[in-house]
Amino acid sequence: IQERLEREYNLNLIATTPSVVFYVYLSNGEMTKISNPADMPDPGTIAYIEEPYVRGSVLVPTEFVGSVMDLSKEKRAEFVDMKYLTPTRVELIFYLPLSEILLDYFDKLKSRTKGHASFDYEFKEYRRSDLVKMDILLNTKAVDALSVVVHREKAYNRGRQICEILKEAIPRQMFEIPIQAVIGGKIIARETIKALRKDVLAKCYGGDISRKKKLLEKQKEGKKRMKQVGNVEVPQEAFLAVLKIPD
């Protein structure tokens, strides 16, 4: 779909993580609806956040009940009921956050049940959750398209995974690129893309140590200036890789 839109409409699209509408209650008593994590208010002004929950129904052979229960637990699901439809097939009922099923719940469900499960859901209610906004900084600058709202318990692992993925996906530059996952100004994960090395001493023959030192210092200062003004371009492949990060 993305390739067709770019080709037929001459658009430059970026694929980002699917999001839901969060109800953000502020300390002054006001409530605002946020669908883009980049629009999240300052953490110091937030009293609490509510997220949409759904009632999920999974039809599955009895032999895969354990696998479905494990997957749903990973997705912060609340088990409600299990009904036997036949001696070998059951219906499992869960309440779970909509944000947890948007990305890959169904794919994982099919994988863990060898394609024998079916899934349906309907909106239930908004619930208060311990959610935080996590920013991803490249060269100390936040990339709005990589910002996510995540449950606090999952924040560290999620931040570490994103940093590791970006380190592999972003091409190296002539300057060092720090990648940081940040929550409320606190760095929770970090990776570094090392700078490309240029052999400035290749044409410096002989043993003139002082000249070699000057060349290396000049290179060091040049890279420092590049880092200060350098904007890091994030390839589309990096965004797609972040989308595929497992829980």
Coordinates of N, CA and C in Angstrom, one line a residue:
I1 N 0.8 -1.2 0.0 CA 0.0 0.0 0.0 C 0.9 1.3 0.0
Q2 N 1.9 1.2 0.9 CA 2.8 2.4 1.0 C 3.5 2.7 -0.4
E3 N 4.0 1.6 -1.0 CA 4.7 1.8 -2.2 C 3.8 2.4 -3.3
R4 N 2.5 1.9 -3.3 CA 1.6 2.4 -4.4 C 1.2 3.9 -4.1
L5 N 1.0 4.3 -2.9 CA 0.7 5.7 -2.6 C 1.9 6.6 -3.0
E6 N 3.1 6.1 -2.7 CA 4.3 6.9 -3.0 C 4.4 7.1 -4.5
R7 N 4.2 6.0 -5.2 CA 4.3 6.0 -6.7 C 3.2 6.8 -7.4
E8 N 2.0 6.6 -7.0 CA 0.9 7.2 -7.7 C 0.6 8.6 -7.3
Y9 N 0.9 9.0 -6.1 CA 0.6 10.3 -5.6 C 1.8 11.1 -5.2
N10 N 3.0 10.6 -5.5 CA 4.2 11.3 -5.3 C 4.3 11.7 -3.8
L11 N 4.0 10.8 -2.9 CA 4.1 11.1 -1.5 C 5.3 10.5 -0.9
N12 N 5.8 11.2 0.2 CA 6.9 10.6 1.0 C 6.3 10.2 2.4
L13 N 6.1 8.9 2.5 CA 5.4 8.4 3.7 C 6.3 7.7 4.7
I14 N 5.9 7.8 5.9 CA 6.7 7.1 7.0 C 5.7 6.2 7.7
A15 N 6.1 4.9 7.8 CA 5.3 4.0 8.6 C 5.6 4.0 10.0
T16 N 4.7 4.3 10.9 CA 4.9 4.4 12.3 C 4.1 3.4 13.1
T17 N 4.3 3.3 14.4 CA 3.6 2.3 15.2 C 2.1 2.7 15.3
P18 N 1.2 1.8 15.1 CA -0.2 2.2 15.3 C -0.5 2.7 16.7
S19 N -1.4 3.6 16.9 CA -1.7 4.2 18.2 C -3.2 4.2 18.4
V20 N -3.6 4.4 19.6 CA -5.0 4.5 20.0 C -5.2 5.9 20.6
V21 N -6.5 6.2 21.0 CA -6.8 7.5 21.6 C -6.7 7.3 23.1
F22 N -5.8 8.0 23.8 CA -5.7 8.0 25.2 C -6.4 9.2 25.8
Y23 N -7.0 8.9 27.0 CA -7.6 10.0 27.8 C -6.6 10.4 28.8
V24 N -6.1 11.7 28.7 CA -5.1 12.2 29.6 C -5.7 13.2 30.5
Y25 N -5.7 12.8 31.8 CA -6.3 13.7 32.8 C -5.2 14.5 33.5
L26 N -5.3 15.8 33.5 CA -4.3 16.7 33.9 C -4.5 17.1 35.4
S27 N -3.5 17.6 36.0 CA -3.5 18.0 37.4 C -4.5 19.1 37.7
N28 N -4.8 19.9 36.7 CA -5.8 21.0 36.9 C -7.2 20.6 36.7
G29 N -7.4 19.3 36.5 CA -8.8 18.8 36.4 C -9.3 18.6 35.0
E30 N -8.5 19.1 34.0 CA -8.9 19.0 32.6 C -8.6 17.6 32.0
M31 N -9.3 17.3 31.0 CA -9.0 16.0 30.2 C -8.8 16.3 28.8
T32 N -7.8 15.7 28.2 CA -7.5 15.9 26.8 C -7.3 14.5 26.1
K33 N -7.8 14.4 24.9 CA -7.6 13.2 24.1 C -6.4 13.2 23.2
I34 N -5.5 12.2 23.3 CA -4.3 12.2 22.6 C -4.2 10.9 21.8
S35 N -3.9 11.1 20.5 CA -3.7 9.9 19.6 C -2.3 9.8 19.1
N36 N -1.6 11.0 19.1 CA -0.2 11.0 18.7 C 0.7 11.2 19.9
P37 N 1.5 10.2 20.2 CA 2.4 10.3 21.4 C 3.2 11.6 21.5
A38 N 3.6 12.1 20.3 CA 4.3 13.4 20.3 C 3.6 14.5 20.9
D39 N 2.2 14.4 21.0 CA 1.4 15.5 21.5 C 1.1 15.3 23.0
M40 N 1.7 14.3 23.6 CA 1.5 14.1 25.1 C 2.0 15.3 25.9
P41 N 1.2 15.8 26.9 CA 1.6 16.9 27.7 C 2.8 16.6 28.5
D42 N 3.4 17.6 29.1 CA 4.5 17.4 30.0 C 4.1 16.5 31.2
P43 N 5.0 15.5 31.5 CA 4.7 14.5 32.5 C 4.3 15.2 33.9
G44 N 4.9 16.3 34.1 CA 4.6 17.0 35.4 C 3.2 17.5 35.5
T45 N 2.5 17.6 34.4 CA 1.1 18.1 34.4 C 0.1 17.0 34.4
I46 N 0.5 15.8 34.3 CA -0.4 14.7 34.1 C -0.7 14.0 35.5
A47 N -2.0 13.9 35.7 CA -2.5 13.2 36.9 C -2.5 11.7 36.7
Y48 N -3.2 11.3 35.6 CA -3.2 9.9 35.2 C -3.7 9.7 33.8
I49 N -3.5 8.6 33.2 CA -3.9 8.3 31.8 C -4.8 7.1 31.8
E50 N -5.8 7.2 30.9 CA -6.7 6.0 30.7 C -6.5 5.5 29.2
E51 N -6.6 4.2 29.0 CA -6.5 3.7 27.7 C -7.7 2.8 27.4
P52 N -8.0 2.6 26.1 CA -9.2 1.7 25.7 C -8.9 0.2 26.0
Y53 N -9.9 -0.4 26.6 CA -9.9 -1.9 26.7 C -10.9 -2.5 25.9
V54 N -10.7 -3.7 25.4 CA -11.6 -4.5 24.6 C -12.0 -5.8 25.3
R55 N -13.1 -6.4 24.9 CA -13.4 -7.7 25.3 C -13.1 -8.6 24.1
G56 N -12.1 -9.5 24.4 CA -11.6 -10.3 23.3 C -12.1 -11.8 23.5
S57 N -12.4 -12.4 22.4 CA -12.9 -13.8 22.4 C -12.0 -14.6 21.4
V58 N -11.4 -15.7 22.0 CA -10.5 -16.5 21.2 C -11.2 -17.9 21.2
L59 N -11.4 -18.4 19.9 CA -11.9 -19.8 19.7 C -10.7 -20.6 19.4
V60 N -10.4 -21.7 20.1 CA -9.2 -22.4 19.9 C -9.3 -23.9 20.4
P61 N -8.6 -24.8 19.8 CA -8.6 -26.2 20.2 C -8.0 -26.3 21.7
T62 N -8.5 -27.2 22.4 CA -8.1 -27.3 23.9 C -6.6 -27.5 24.0
E63 N -5.9 -28.1 23.0 CA -4.5 -28.3 23.2 C -3.6 -27.1 23.1
F64 N -4.2 -26.0 22.7 CA -3.5 -24.7 22.6 C -3.9 -23.7 23.6
V65 N -4.7 -24.1 24.6 CA -5.2 -23.2 25.6 C -4.0 -22.5 26.4
G66 N -3.0 -23.4 26.8 CA -1.9 -22.8 27.5 C -1.1 -21.8 26.7
S67 N -0.9 -22.0 25.4 CA -0.2 -21.0 24.6 C -1.0 -19.7 24.5
V68 N -2.3 -19.8 24.3 CA -3.1 -18.6 24.2 C -3.1 -17.8 25.6
M69 N -3.1 -18.6 26.7 CA -3.1 -17.9 28.0 C -1.7 -17.2 28.2
D70 N -0.6 -17.8 27.8 CA 0.7 -17.2 27.9 C 0.8 -15.9 27.0
L71 N 0.3 -16.0 25.8 CA 0.3 -14.8 24.9 C -0.5 -13.7 25.5
S72 N -1.7 -14.0 26.0 CA -2.5 -13.0 26.5 C -2.0 -12.3 27.8
K73 N -1.3 -13.1 28.6 CA -0.6 -12.6 29.7 C 0.5 -11.6 29.3
E74 N 1.2 -11.9 28.3 CA 2.3 -11.0 27.7 C 1.6 -9.7 27.3
K75 N 0.4 -9.7 26.8 CA -0.3 -8.6 26.3 C -1.1 -7.9 27.4
R76 N -0.9 -8.1 28.7 CA -1.5 -7.5 29.8 C -3.0 -7.8 29.9
A77 N -3.4 -9.0 29.4 CA -4.8 -9.3 29.4 C -5.3 -9.8 30.8
E78 N -6.6 -9.6 31.0 CA -7.2 -10.1 32.2 C -8.2 -11.2 31.8
F79 N -7.9 -12.4 32.3 CA -8.7 -13.6 32.0 C -10.0 -13.5 32.6
V80 N -11.1 -13.7 31.8 CA -12.5 -13.6 32.3 C -13.2 -14.9 32.4
D81 N -13.1 -15.7 31.3 CA -13.9 -17.0 31.4 C -13.4 -17.9 30.3
M82 N -13.7 -19.2 30.5 CA -13.4 -20.2 29.5 C -14.7 -21.1 29.3
K83 N -15.2 -21.2 28.1 CA -16.4 -22.0 27.8 C -16.1 -23.1 26.8
Y84 N -16.5 -24.3 27.2 CA -16.3 -25.4 26.3 C -17.4 -25.4 25.2
L85 N -17.1 -25.3 23.9 CA -18.0 -25.4 22.8 C -18.2 -26.8 22.4
T86 N -17.2 -27.6 22.4 CA -17.2 -29.0 22.1 C -16.2 -29.6 23.1
P87 N -16.1 -30.9 23.2 CA -15.1 -31.6 24.0 C -13.7 -31.2 23.6
T88 N -13.4 -30.7 22.4 CA -12.1 -30.4 22.0 C -11.9 -28.9 21.6
R89 N -12.9 -28.1 21.8 CA -12.7 -26.7 21.4 C -13.4 -25.8 22.4
V90 N -12.7 -24.7 22.7 CA -13.1 -23.8 23.8 C -13.1 -22.3 23.3
E91 N -13.9 -21.5 24.0 CA -13.8 -20.1 23.8 C -13.2 -19.4 25.1
L92 N -12.2 -18.7 24.9 CA -11.5 -17.9 26.0 C -11.9 -16.5 25.9
I93 N -12.3 -15.9 27.0 CA -12.7 -14.5 27.1 C -11.6 -13.7 27.9
F94 N -11.2 -12.6 27.3 CA -10.2 -11.7 28.0 C -10.7 -10.3 27.9
Y95 N -10.2 -9.5 28.9 CA -10.3 -8.0 28.7 C -8.8 -7.6 28.5
L96 N -8.5 -6.9 27.5 CA -7.1 -6.5 27.3 C -7.1 -5.1 26.6
P97 N -5.9 -4.4 26.7 CA -5.8 -3.1 26.1 C -5.8 -3.2 24.6
L98 N -6.5 -2.3 24.0 CA -6.5 -2.2 22.5 C -5.1 -2.0 21.9
S99 N -4.3 -1.2 22.6 CA -3.0 -1.0 22.1 C -2.1 -2.2 22.0
E100 N -2.4 -3.2 22.8 CA -1.6 -4.4 22.8 C -2.0 -5.4 21.7
I101 N -3.1 -5.2 21.0 CA -3.5 -6.1 20.0 C -3.5 -5.5 18.6
L102 N -3.2 -4.2 18.5 CA -3.2 -3.6 17.2 C -2.1 -4.0 16.3
L103 N -1.0 -4.3 16.9 CA 0.2 -4.5 16.1 C 0.4 -5.9 15.6
D104 N 0.5 -6.9 16.5 CA 0.9 -8.2 16.1 C 0.2 -9.3 16.9
Y105 N -0.8 -9.0 17.7 CA -1.5 -10.0 18.5 C -2.0 -11.2 17.7
F106 N -2.7 -10.8 16.6 CA -3.4 -11.9 15.8 C -2.3 -12.7 15.1
D107 N -1.2 -12.1 14.6 CA -0.2 -12.9 14.0 C 0.5 -13.9 15.0
K108 N 0.7 -13.4 16.2 CA 1.3 -14.3 17.2 C 0.3 -15.4 17.6
L109 N -1.0 -15.0 17.7 CA -2.0 -16.0 18.0 C -2.0 -17.1 17.0
K110 N -2.0 -16.8 15.7 CA -2.0 -17.8 14.6 C -0.7 -18.6 14.7
S111 N 0.4 -18.0 15.0 CA 1.7 -18.7 15.1 C 1.7 -19.7 16.2
R112 N 1.2 -19.3 17.4 CA 1.3 -20.2 18.6 C 0.2 -21.3 18.5
T113 N -0.8 -21.1 17.7 CA -1.9 -22.1 17.6 C -1.8 -22.9 16.3
K114 N -0.8 -22.7 15.5 CA -0.6 -23.3 14.2 C -1.8 -23.0 13.3
G115 N -2.3 -21.8 13.4 CA -3.4 -21.3 12.5 C -4.8 -21.8 12.9
H116 N -4.9 -22.4 14.1 CA -6.2 -23.0 14.4 C -7.1 -22.1 15.3
A117 N -6.6 -20.9 15.6 CA -7.4 -20.0 16.5 C -8.1 -18.9 15.7
S118 N -9.2 -18.5 16.2 CA -9.8 -17.3 15.6 C -10.0 -16.3 16.7
F119 N -10.0 -15.0 16.4 CA -10.1 -13.9 17.4 C -11.1 -12.8 17.0
D120 N -11.8 -12.4 17.9 CA -12.8 -11.3 17.7 C -12.8 -10.4 18.9
Y121 N -13.0 -9.1 18.7 CA -13.1 -8.3 19.9 C -14.0 -7.1 19.7
E122 N -14.5 -6.5 20.8 CA -15.3 -5.3 20.8 C -14.9 -4.4 21.9
F123 N -15.1 -3.1 21.7 CA -14.8 -2.1 22.7 C -15.5 -2.4 24.0
K124 N -14.8 -2.2 25.2 CA -15.5 -2.4 26.5 C -15.5 -1.1 27.2
E125 N -14.4 -0.5 27.5 CA -14.3 0.7 28.4 C -12.9 1.3 28.4
Y126 N -12.8 2.5 29.0 CA -11.5 3.1 29.2 C -11.1 2.8 30.7
R127 N -9.8 2.4 30.8 CA -9.3 2.1 32.2 C -8.1 2.9 32.5
R128 N -7.9 3.2 33.7 CA -6.7 3.9 34.2 C -5.5 2.9 34.1
S129 N -4.4 3.3 33.5 CA -3.2 2.4 33.4 C -1.9 3.2 33.7
D130 N -0.9 2.5 34.1 CA 0.4 3.2 34.4 C 1.2 3.3 33.1
L131 N 0.8 4.3 32.3 CA 1.5 4.5 31.0 C 2.4 5.7 31.0
V132 N 3.4 5.6 30.2 CA 4.4 6.7 30.1 C 4.7 7.0 28.6
K133 N 5.1 8.2 28.3 CA 5.6 8.5 27.0 C 7.1 8.3 26.9
M134 N 7.5 7.6 25.9 CA 8.9 7.4 25.7 C 9.4 8.0 24.4
D135 N 10.3 8.9 24.5 CA 10.9 9.6 23.3 C 12.2 8.8 22.9
I136 N 12.5 8.9 21.6 CA 13.7 8.3 21.1 C 14.5 9.5 20.5
L137 N 15.7 9.7 21.0 CA 16.6 10.8 20.6 C 17.7 10.3 19.7
L138 N 17.9 10.9 18.6 CA 19.0 10.7 17.7 C 19.9 11.9 17.7
N139 N 21.1 11.8 18.1 CA 22.1 12.9 18.2 C 21.4 14.0 19.1
T140 N 20.8 13.6 20.2 CA 20.2 14.5 21.2 C 18.9 15.1 20.7
K141 N 18.4 14.8 19.5 CA 17.1 15.4 19.0 C 16.0 14.3 19.0
A142 N 14.9 14.7 19.5 CA 13.7 13.7 19.5 C 13.2 13.5 18.1
V143 N 12.9 12.3 17.8 CA 12.2 11.9 16.5 C 10.8 11.6 16.8
D144 N 9.9 12.5 16.5 CA 8.5 12.4 16.9 C 7.9 11.1 16.4
A145 N 8.2 10.7 15.2 CA 7.6 9.5 14.6 C 8.0 8.2 15.4
L146 N 9.0 8.3 16.2 CA 9.4 7.1 17.0 C 8.9 7.2 18.5
S147 N 8.3 8.3 18.8 CA 7.7 8.4 20.2 C 6.6 7.3 20.4
V148 N 6.5 6.7 21.6 CA 5.5 5.8 21.9 C 5.0 6.0 23.3
V149 N 3.7 5.6 23.5 CA 3.1 5.5 24.8 C 3.2 4.0 25.2
V150 N 3.8 3.7 26.3 CA 4.1 2.3 26.7 C 3.8 2.1 28.1
H151 N 3.4 0.9 28.5 CA 3.2 0.6 30.0 C 4.6 0.7 30.7
R152 N 4.6 1.2 31.9 CA 5.8 1.5 32.6 C 6.6 0.2 32.7
E153 N 6.0 -1.0 33.0 CA 6.7 -2.2 33.2 C 7.4 -2.7 31.9
K154 N 6.9 -2.3 30.7 CA 7.5 -2.7 29.5 C 8.5 -1.7 28.9
A155 N 8.6 -0.5 29.6 CA 9.3 0.6 29.0 C 10.8 0.3 28.8
Y156 N 11.5 -0.3 29.8 CA 12.9 -0.5 29.7 C 13.2 -1.4 28.5
N157 N 12.5 -2.6 28.5 CA 12.8 -3.5 27.4 C 12.5 -3.0 26.0
R158 N 11.4 -2.2 25.9 CA 11.0 -1.6 24.7 C 12.0 -0.6 24.2
G159 N 12.5 0.3 25.1 CA 13.5 1.3 24.8 C 14.8 0.6 24.4
R160 N 15.2 -0.4 25.1 CA 16.5 -1.1 24.7 C 16.4 -1.7 23.3
Q161 N 15.2 -2.3 23.1 CA 15.0 -3.0 21.7 C 15.1 -2.0 20.6
I162 N 14.4 -0.8 20.8 CA 14.3 0.2 19.8 C 15.7 0.7 19.5
C163 N 16.5 1.0 20.6 CA 17.9 1.5 20.4 C 18.7 0.5 19.7
E164 N 18.6 -0.7 20.0 CA 19.4 -1.8 19.3 C 19.1 -1.9 17.8
I165 N 17.7 -1.8 17.5 CA 17.3 -1.9 16.2 C 17.8 -0.7 15.3
L166 N 17.7 0.5 15.9 CA 18.1 1.7 15.2 C 19.6 1.7 15.0
K167 N 20.4 1.1 15.9 CA 21.8 1.1 15.8 C 22.2 0.3 14.5
E168 N 21.5 -0.8 14.3 CA 21.7 -1.6 13.1 C 21.2 -1.1 11.8
A169 N 20.1 -0.3 11.9 CA 19.3 0.1 10.7 C 19.8 1.4 10.1
I170 N 20.4 2.3 11.0 CA 20.8 3.6 10.5 C 22.2 3.6 10.0
P171 N 22.5 4.1 8.8 CA 23.8 4.1 8.3 C 24.8 4.9 9.1
R172 N 26.0 4.5 9.2 CA 27.0 5.3 9.9 C 27.3 6.6 9.2
Q173 N 27.7 7.6 10.0 CA 28.0 8.9 9.5 C 29.5 9.2 9.8
M174 N 29.9 10.4 9.4 CA 31.3 10.8 9.7 C 31.4 11.3 11.2
F175 N 30.3 11.3 11.9 CA 30.3 11.6 13.3 C 29.6 10.6 14.1
E176 N 29.9 10.5 15.4 CA 29.2 9.5 16.3 C 27.8 9.9 16.5
I177 N 26.9 9.0 16.5 CA 25.4 9.2 16.7 C 25.0 8.5 18.0
P178 N 24.6 9.2 19.1 CA 24.0 8.6 20.2 C 22.6 8.3 20.0
I179 N 22.1 7.2 20.4 CA 20.7 6.8 20.3 C 20.2 6.6 21.8
Q180 N 19.2 7.4 22.2 CA 18.7 7.3 23.6 C 17.2 7.1 23.6
A181 N 16.8 6.3 24.6 CA 15.4 6.2 24.9 C 15.2 6.9 26.2
V182 N 14.2 7.9 26.2 CA 14.1 8.8 27.3 C 12.7 8.8 27.8
I183 N 12.5 8.8 29.1 CA 11.2 9.0 29.7 C 11.3 10.1 30.8
G184 N 10.5 11.2 30.5 CA 10.5 12.3 31.5 C 11.9 12.9 31.7
G185 N 12.7 12.9 30.7 CA 14.1 13.5 30.8 C 15.1 12.5 31.3
K186 N 14.7 11.3 31.7 CA 15.6 10.3 32.2 C 15.9 9.3 31.1
I187 N 17.2 9.0 30.9 CA 17.7 8.1 29.8 C 17.5 6.7 30.4
I188 N 16.8 5.8 29.8 CA 16.6 4.5 30.2 C 17.3 3.4 29.4
A189 N 17.7 3.8 28.2 CA 18.5 2.9 27.3 C 19.3 3.8 26.3
R190 N 20.5 3.2 25.9 CA 21.3 4.0 25.0 C 22.2 3.0 24.2
E191 N 22.3 3.4 22.9 CA 23.3 2.8 22.0 C 24.0 3.9 21.3
T192 N 25.2 3.5 20.7 CA 26.0 4.5 19.9 C 26.4 3.9 18.6
I193 N 26.1 4.7 17.5 CA 26.6 4.4 16.2 C 27.9 5.0 16.0
K194 N 29.0 4.2 15.9 CA 30.3 4.7 15.8 C 30.5 5.5 14.5
A195 N 31.4 6.5 14.6 CA 31.7 7.3 13.4 C 32.5 6.5 12.4
L196 N 32.3 6.8 11.1 CA 33.1 6.3 10.1 C 34.5 6.9 10.2
R197 N 35.5 6.1 10.1 CA 36.9 6.5 10.2 C 37.5 6.8 8.9
K198 N 38.2 8.0 8.8 CA 38.9 8.4 7.6 C 40.4 8.5 8.0
D199 N 41.2 7.8 7.3 CA 42.7 7.8 7.6 C 43.3 9.1 7.1
V200 N 43.3 10.0 8.0 CA 43.9 11.3 7.6 C 45.4 11.3 7.6
L201 N 46.0 10.2 8.1 CA 47.5 10.1 8.1 C 48.0 9.3 6.9
A202 N 47.1 8.9 6.0 CA 47.5 8.1 4.8 C 48.6 8.7 4.0
K203 N 48.5 10.1 3.8 CA 49.5 10.8 3.0 C 50.5 11.5 3.8
C204 N 50.6 11.1 5.1 CA 51.5 11.8 6.0 C 52.7 10.8 6.2
Y205 N 53.7 11.0 5.3 CA 54.8 10.0 5.4 C 55.9 10.5 6.4
G206 N 56.7 9.6 6.8 CA 57.8 10.0 7.7 C 57.3 9.9 9.2
G207 N 58.2 10.4 10.0 CA 57.9 10.3 11.5 C 57.6 11.6 12.2
D208 N 57.1 12.5 11.5 CA 56.8 13.8 12.1 C 55.6 13.7 13.0
I209 N 55.9 13.4 14.3 CA 54.8 13.2 15.3 C 53.9 14.4 15.5
S210 N 54.5 15.6 15.5 CA 53.8 16.8 15.8 C 52.8 17.1 14.7
R211 N 53.1 16.8 13.4 CA 52.2 17.1 12.3 C 51.1 16.1 12.3
K212 N 51.4 14.8 12.7 CA 50.3 13.8 12.8 C 49.3 14.2 13.9
K213 N 49.8 14.7 15.0 CA 48.9 15.1 16.1 C 48.0 16.2 15.7
K214 N 48.6 17.2 14.9 CA 47.8 18.3 14.4 C 46.7 17.8 13.5
L215 N 47.0 16.9 12.6 CA 46.0 16.3 11.7 C 44.9 15.6 12.4
L216 N 45.3 14.8 13.4 CA 44.3 14.1 14.2 C 43.4 15.0 15.0
E217 N 44.0 16.1 15.6 CA 43.2 17.1 16.3 C 42.3 17.8 15.4
K218 N 42.7 18.1 14.2 CA 41.9 18.8 13.2 C 40.7 18.0 12.8
Q219 N 41.0 16.7 12.6 CA 39.9 15.7 12.3 C 38.9 15.7 13.5
K220 N 39.4 15.6 14.7 CA 38.5 15.5 15.9 C 37.6 16.7 16.0
E221 N 38.2 17.9 15.8 CA 37.4 19.1 15.9 C 36.4 19.2 14.7
G222 N 36.7 18.7 13.6 CA 35.8 18.7 12.4 C 34.6 17.8 12.7
K223 N 34.9 16.6 13.3 CA 33.8 15.7 13.6 C 32.9 16.3 14.7
K224 N 33.5 17.0 15.6 CA 32.7 17.6 16.7 C 31.7 18.7 16.1
R225 N 32.2 19.5 15.2 CA 31.3 20.5 14.6 C 30.2 19.8 13.8
M226 N 30.6 18.7 13.0 CA 29.6 18.0 12.3 C 28.5 17.4 13.2
K227 N 28.9 16.9 14.3 CA 27.9 16.3 15.3 C 27.0 17.4 15.8
Q228 N 27.5 18.6 16.0 CA 26.7 19.7 16.6 C 25.6 20.1 15.6
V229 N 25.9 20.1 14.3 CA 25.0 20.6 13.3 C 24.4 19.5 12.5
G230 N 24.8 18.2 12.7 CA 24.4 17.1 11.9 C 23.0 16.6 12.2
N231 N 22.1 16.6 11.2 CA 20.8 16.0 11.3 C 20.9 14.6 10.7
V232 N 20.4 13.6 11.5 CA 20.5 12.2 11.2 C 19.2 11.8 10.4
E233 N 19.5 11.3 9.2 CA 18.3 10.8 8.4 C 18.0 9.4 8.7
V234 N 16.8 9.1 9.1 CA 16.3 7.8 9.4 C 15.7 7.1 8.2
P235 N 16.3 6.1 7.7 CA 15.7 5.4 6.5 C 14.4 4.7 6.9
Q236 N 13.5 4.6 5.9 CA 12.2 3.9 6.1 C 12.4 2.5 6.7
E237 N 13.4 1.8 6.3 CA 13.7 0.5 6.8 C 13.8 0.5 8.3
A238 N 14.3 1.5 8.9 CA 14.5 1.6 10.4 C 13.1 1.7 11.1
F239 N 12.2 2.5 10.5 CA 10.8 2.5 11.1 C 10.1 1.2 11.0
L240 N 10.3 0.5 9.8 CA 9.7 -0.8 9.6 C 10.3 -1.8 10.6
A241 N 11.6 -1.7 10.9 CA 12.2 -2.6 11.8 C 11.6 -2.4 13.2
V242 N 11.4 -1.2 13.6 CA 10.9 -0.9 14.9 C 9.5 -1.5 15.0
L243 N 8.7 -1.4 14.0 CA 7.3 -2.0 14.0 C 7.3 -3.5 14.2
K244 N 8.4 -4.2 13.8 CA 8.4 -5.6 14.0 C 9.1 -6.1 15.3
I245 N 9.4 -5.2 16.2 CA 10.1 -5.5 17.4 C 9.1 -6.5 18.2
P246 N 9.6 -7.6 18.6 CA 8.8 -8.5 19.4 C 8.6 -8.0 20.8
D247 N 7.6 -8.5 21.6 CA 7.4 -8.2 23.0 C 8.6 -8.7 23.8

